[in-house]
């Protein structure tokens, strides 16, 4: 991260090019906000037509500025922007942000113009934000390099939430919602068309800021894969949750994303898997994004998954229990002894969990305390939740209720405490000041608590540490099955012993050595789909069958693919049993080499039951990957079958990911299909291998 | 529905038993609310200790009342309630509601007490609401028979939303949220312990009220299946959406539900399917319940699924497009010609759909109109949505923006119009007054619009009209496979021709007639699991094989099940091919006879890919049922297979449902497993049949 990049957020001096005296205009708003925010740095308006702008001395041109500013805010029409960037570059300005639209998002002409911005800046070593962005702000410094209208009514308080958004409008929207929720913001950046700085770099900066405890991010796609993954992993290691809104998941959305920015959207399923891989929470809705960020902003995570629910209404208790289970939390019952004690004291209560004190607790706060104390002392709950309904909305009741809860929870400050309630904002803030997370909606609360638990699990994981693989010299041109297997064997993958036979005599000799029954397959770098030309014969039980099959296969190959280079016929032992799976490598246009895994047959073809991981990854990560598919019970031994060798499968996936990462430039794709996962202890066998290499 | 039931909501006179002079107490609140609401009926407080209550003349006892009230509100402790119910019954009061808890929810003693309430009321022909409920209200009459604290701050405006809730606290909560959303309420009822009136009856009443346009319901379970289903179907026929919160879906939730009320929760999956069957929207969260009810409260539904999205920010547009597709809506592009025209006018716009006017439209409302007009005139959209962001939050901008939209939309009042925006409530109300649905969150909007489209489809369906089946005389005792098939054949179901053979000679003769290969299966009413005792032999290709298999099967049956009554060996043609499915009937403890359908093998065993319908239903409903399973593409001919005979499968499901309904008292369960769905035109064949009959 360069100083120039950091200067975007904390300049000592800033030029506002296109500064307007009218504080409601795009060139006027930033100045107004900087002054209202009490920004301590020097602000240098540039406007050739005025002596002063909003009371500050103005300069006619960038060349006339009395000093070289750390950053320049360009509030100019698109047509005037290139000139301004050139002037900044000439003057040695370190960074500039461009508000104007009218560049790559408008078509070829705009793209060319944007490319010239980038080239000019790169040549001068200047960093660019935008164009078509809403800029940055840093409330702790009163630095508002933006014209966003959400600051019209009020500025933003400093706080633990960092916001990184490709879309300016979206970034402004979630800043506005965060403010409404009482959340302060550490830094805020919108990247727009990303002529230079992209979401990945902005994220990488944001997660490293000491005053950022949680990041809300928005992107339609990313450009710099390595920086992006590094940012995600850095956040994980620093225990900083990222709550991500990724759009473009539908076909229409993806089409719109492509027309909106030049970002390649990548496959949404791959993006989704990578976020999961690095412990990022992907929000499905904006409301969810705010709800989860709010919970995570405290920087505290539950030590375990156990949730105790206190309620004064049975119906609400059931609903929250449903929601908590759906969120992956453990609504475990109170210990029997504690239930008995509680019942002896309050015979009408439901003591299990949810602990239902009934409406009695509304009128008698001692009843509430009598329920909550044993929940904390004996229940072993990592999270305490209470359903307070509209009670805290009452002026007379809100404070006594809060104090009763605080008394009952005393000594258990290490637990997460959360409430559902409906009350005026001042009452909510008092509960929050006492350490409660406050939600109006129980399912939003449960979902956010589930996200906290998942963050904790992701943070606790050691970093995935796949041993790096030394790149191999890749052969030229396409590879046959035997060639593909030979290459992958060098990389440590194991296949069945098999032999390449050029003639039917050699095939019979090979089969004799390998043992019957065997399979015979045409072996040619030019025949990728062997069955289509009748190039495969299975279950050959004796020499005669092998001889006949080999001759027939060679004859068919000659007839149907006369130009193919034939290496011979591959003779392999017939492998049966185990669970059929598919393993592959694909090079995602955005996220680079990714490993795919799925069960074979209908699982892949009908149910699309596959999952992905960015390569490389280690064996524990492969285990998590395997467990994501819906058909996983089949590998565990559903339907009375033996459990499969999941350990060997995980090793295969990790090894393949290391190979894919080491050869990310040369390997376009790999198919291992099928891979049979044999019973536990017997390993995995890839029965076929296909590698597509980059033409060199 | 009785007059007594209706009197609960609209009494001419009401006794308040346990009336308190203190308007903050349970016995005082209803009186306060009735007076604040301007209730025109006669209110008769009963309190033996006071001459007057809150200024009204009080009576010492129910017997002393000057008239027989239409209804009585019993605000008494549990211990005094039975006496009051007896007094009401003796006086001829038509209906009473009981607020107090301390009945069936507390265990055996409370259950007995509650049973006495019910018995007393039934004997006198009096209707009871509760106990352990929050009563009813009817804002149009100012009638508030409740002590809910949500009325402390303000009463409720009359309006189109009916609320039916088992839980008083939940019912109060959604009434409060509806009020916050600007929604008025037609009638509100909470049923609590349901000693007499249950959610089904309340729902049945609610959907028939002329001033109710949409119903929000909450239940942990239902008691009266027929009334429940009738209520759902009546709502569908009257085009009144029901938005249902059903809790107890998790194991913990179900356990809590059982401890909370005596309601049998039923299987959540069955309940879910029945709601779908009748076009009810099941909400996953309370926020969703309010969001969908709000959209439905207008009583207007889109004519089709096409949604046009107008945006001034690309990012938001993509997000709403994603959400709309996820909600099942059709984000179809503008016609090519319209796109070209729009681009000619506004070269920087994205004209496809979302139509993105860029931030230009913020400063120039003519740009907005230039985009919206062709969307309405040429786009063919059933729903118009616009993303306004925080714009309407500006005092100066809100009204011009609204007026510009209204101008552009003029002449298209038949379309649904909806907005996402963030603004003060007064501004929101002005947009609503102009016919806009207003949401802060785009995904909530998209989800609600999707729900409206689903309601419309459900309302358009003709009523499911399965021909009733005349009940058959059910045999005594358990049935063998042959017996089960014979019974189901009488009901119109078709099976393969097969013959029961008592000896191996007979078996061979049967096989000769049927044609080889055949299957031989032990046939006994006492052997349900035939394979477990080695009672099945498949693929018997000649007489010799049939003879040997028959003898072996009979010998094994004799050895392993010596007490079983053996009818012989069933000889059936070997059926292969087709798609393996499972069809069954189960008697849900709450929802009665339901038909289950799923694909065989891993689909049922690993993926639990099954669906249900309440019996009986017609063939079109069976088609919808079949399309609900994830594995449906297999029946359509995925993986290169022939399409299966889905029509025949649908007929089988409907016929079986008619049989199940006709014999709901006598039949406990039916398994047809497997059922092979043969290629299109070749029908379905149930290879096995098992029926469990009620012991008579």
PDB file of N, CA and C in Angstrom, chain B residues 1-9 94-95 125-128 196-197 201 205 209:
ATOM      1  N   UNK B   1     -70.801 -20.183  10.747  1.00  0.00           N
ATOM      2  CA  UNK B   1     -70.372 -19.209  11.774  1.00  0.00           C
ATOM      3  C   UNK B   1     -71.618 -18.747  12.543  1.00  0.00           C
ATOM      4  N   UNK B   2     -71.553 -18.809  13.836  1.00  0.00           N
ATOM      5  CA  UNK B   2     -72.749 -18.485  14.625  1.00  0.00           C
ATOM      6  C   UNK B   2     -72.813 -16.990  14.894  1.00  0.00           C
ATOM      7  N   UNK B   3     -73.994 -16.512  15.253  1.00  0.00           N
ATOM      8  CA  UNK B   3     -74.160 -15.131  15.701  1.00  0.00           C
ATOM      9  C   UNK B   3     -73.307 -14.891  16.929  1.00  0.00           C
ATOM     10  N   UNK B   4     -73.211 -15.935  17.793  1.00  0.00           N
ATOM     11  CA  UNK B   4     -72.435 -15.795  19.018  1.00  0.00           C
ATOM     12  C   UNK B   4     -70.980 -15.497  18.685  1.00  0.00           C
ATOM     13  N   UNK B   5     -70.481 -16.175  17.644  1.00  0.00           N
ATOM     14  CA  UNK B   5     -69.097 -15.926  17.235  1.00  0.00           C
ATOM     15  C   UNK B   5     -68.961 -14.487  16.746  1.00  0.00           C
ATOM     16  N   UNK B   6     -69.877 -14.078  15.872  1.00  0.00           N
ATOM     17  CA  UNK B   6     -69.812 -12.714  15.343  1.00  0.00           C
ATOM     18  C   UNK B   6     -69.933 -11.676  16.459  1.00  0.00           C
ATOM     19  N   UNK B   7     -70.711 -12.020  17.500  1.00  0.00           N
ATOM     20  CA  UNK B   7     -70.909 -11.078  18.610  1.00  0.00           C
ATOM     21  C   UNK B   7     -69.606 -10.783  19.341  1.00  0.00           C
ATOM     22  N   UNK B   8     -68.645 -11.686  19.222  1.00  0.00           N
ATOM     23  CA  UNK B   8     -67.329 -11.439  19.839  1.00  0.00           C
ATOM     24  C   UNK B   8     -66.711 -10.161  19.298  1.00  0.00           C
ATOM     25  N   UNK B   9     -66.952  -9.892  18.008  1.00  0.00           N
ATOM     26  CA  UNK B   9     -66.299  -8.760  17.341  1.00  0.00           C
ATOM     27  C   UNK B   9     -67.180  -7.503  17.323  1.00  0.00           C
ATOM     28  N   UNK B  94     -73.956 -15.089  25.306  1.00  0.00           N
ATOM     29  CA  UNK B  94     -73.660 -15.856  24.089  1.00  0.00           C
ATOM     30  C   UNK B  94     -72.191 -16.220  23.935  1.00  0.00           C
ATOM     31  N   UNK B  95     -71.324 -15.338  24.411  1.00  0.00           N
ATOM     32  CA  UNK B  95     -69.902 -15.606  24.213  1.00  0.00           C
ATOM     33  C   UNK B  95     -69.097 -14.927  25.311  1.00  0.00           C
ATOM     34  N   UNK B 125     -74.308 -23.733  25.054  1.00  0.00           N
ATOM     35  CA  UNK B 125     -74.299 -23.139  23.716  1.00  0.00           C
ATOM     36  C   UNK B 125     -73.581 -21.807  23.672  1.00  0.00           C
ATOM     37  N   UNK B 126     -72.651 -21.623  24.596  1.00  0.00           N
ATOM     38  CA  UNK B 126     -71.908 -20.362  24.659  1.00  0.00           C
ATOM     39  C   UNK B 126     -70.548 -20.551  23.997  1.00  0.00           C
ATOM     40  N   UNK B 127     -70.085 -19.546  23.261  1.00  0.00           N
ATOM     41  CA  UNK B 127     -68.760 -19.638  22.647  1.00  0.00           C
ATOM     42  C   UNK B 127     -67.716 -19.030  23.571  1.00  0.00           C
ATOM     43  N   UNK B 128     -66.507 -19.655  23.582  1.00  0.00           N
ATOM     44  CA  UNK B 128     -65.411 -19.184  24.439  1.00  0.00           C
ATOM     45  C   UNK B 128     -64.207 -18.806  23.590  1.00  0.00           C
ATOM     46  N   UNK B 196     -62.132 -23.483  22.999  1.00  0.00           N
ATOM     47  CA  UNK B 196     -63.290 -23.646  22.098  1.00  0.00           C
ATOM     48  C   UNK B 196     -62.900 -23.124  20.704  1.00  0.00           C
ATOM     49  N   UNK B 197     -62.864 -21.820  20.550  1.00  0.00           N
ATOM     50  CA  UNK B 197     -62.570 -21.230  19.233  1.00  0.00           C
ATOM     51  C   UNK B 197     -61.080 -21.402  18.914  1.00  0.00           C
ATOM     52  N   UNK B 201     -61.172 -21.588  12.948  1.00  0.00           N
ATOM     53  CA  UNK B 201     -62.489 -20.954  12.944  1.00  0.00           C
ATOM     54  C   UNK B 201     -62.351 -19.426  12.842  1.00  0.00           C
ATOM     55  N   UNK B 205     -63.733 -17.048   9.822  1.00  0.00           N
ATOM     56  CA  UNK B 205     -64.506 -15.819  10.021  1.00  0.00           C
ATOM     57  C   UNK B 205     -63.821 -14.643   9.317  1.00  0.00           C
ATOM     58  N   UNK B 209     -64.885 -11.447   6.073  1.00  0.00           N
ATOM     59  CA  UNK B 209     -65.294 -10.087   6.410  1.00  0.00           C
ATOM     60  C   UNK B 209     -65.069  -9.173   5.214  1.00  0.00           C
TER      61      UNK B 209
END
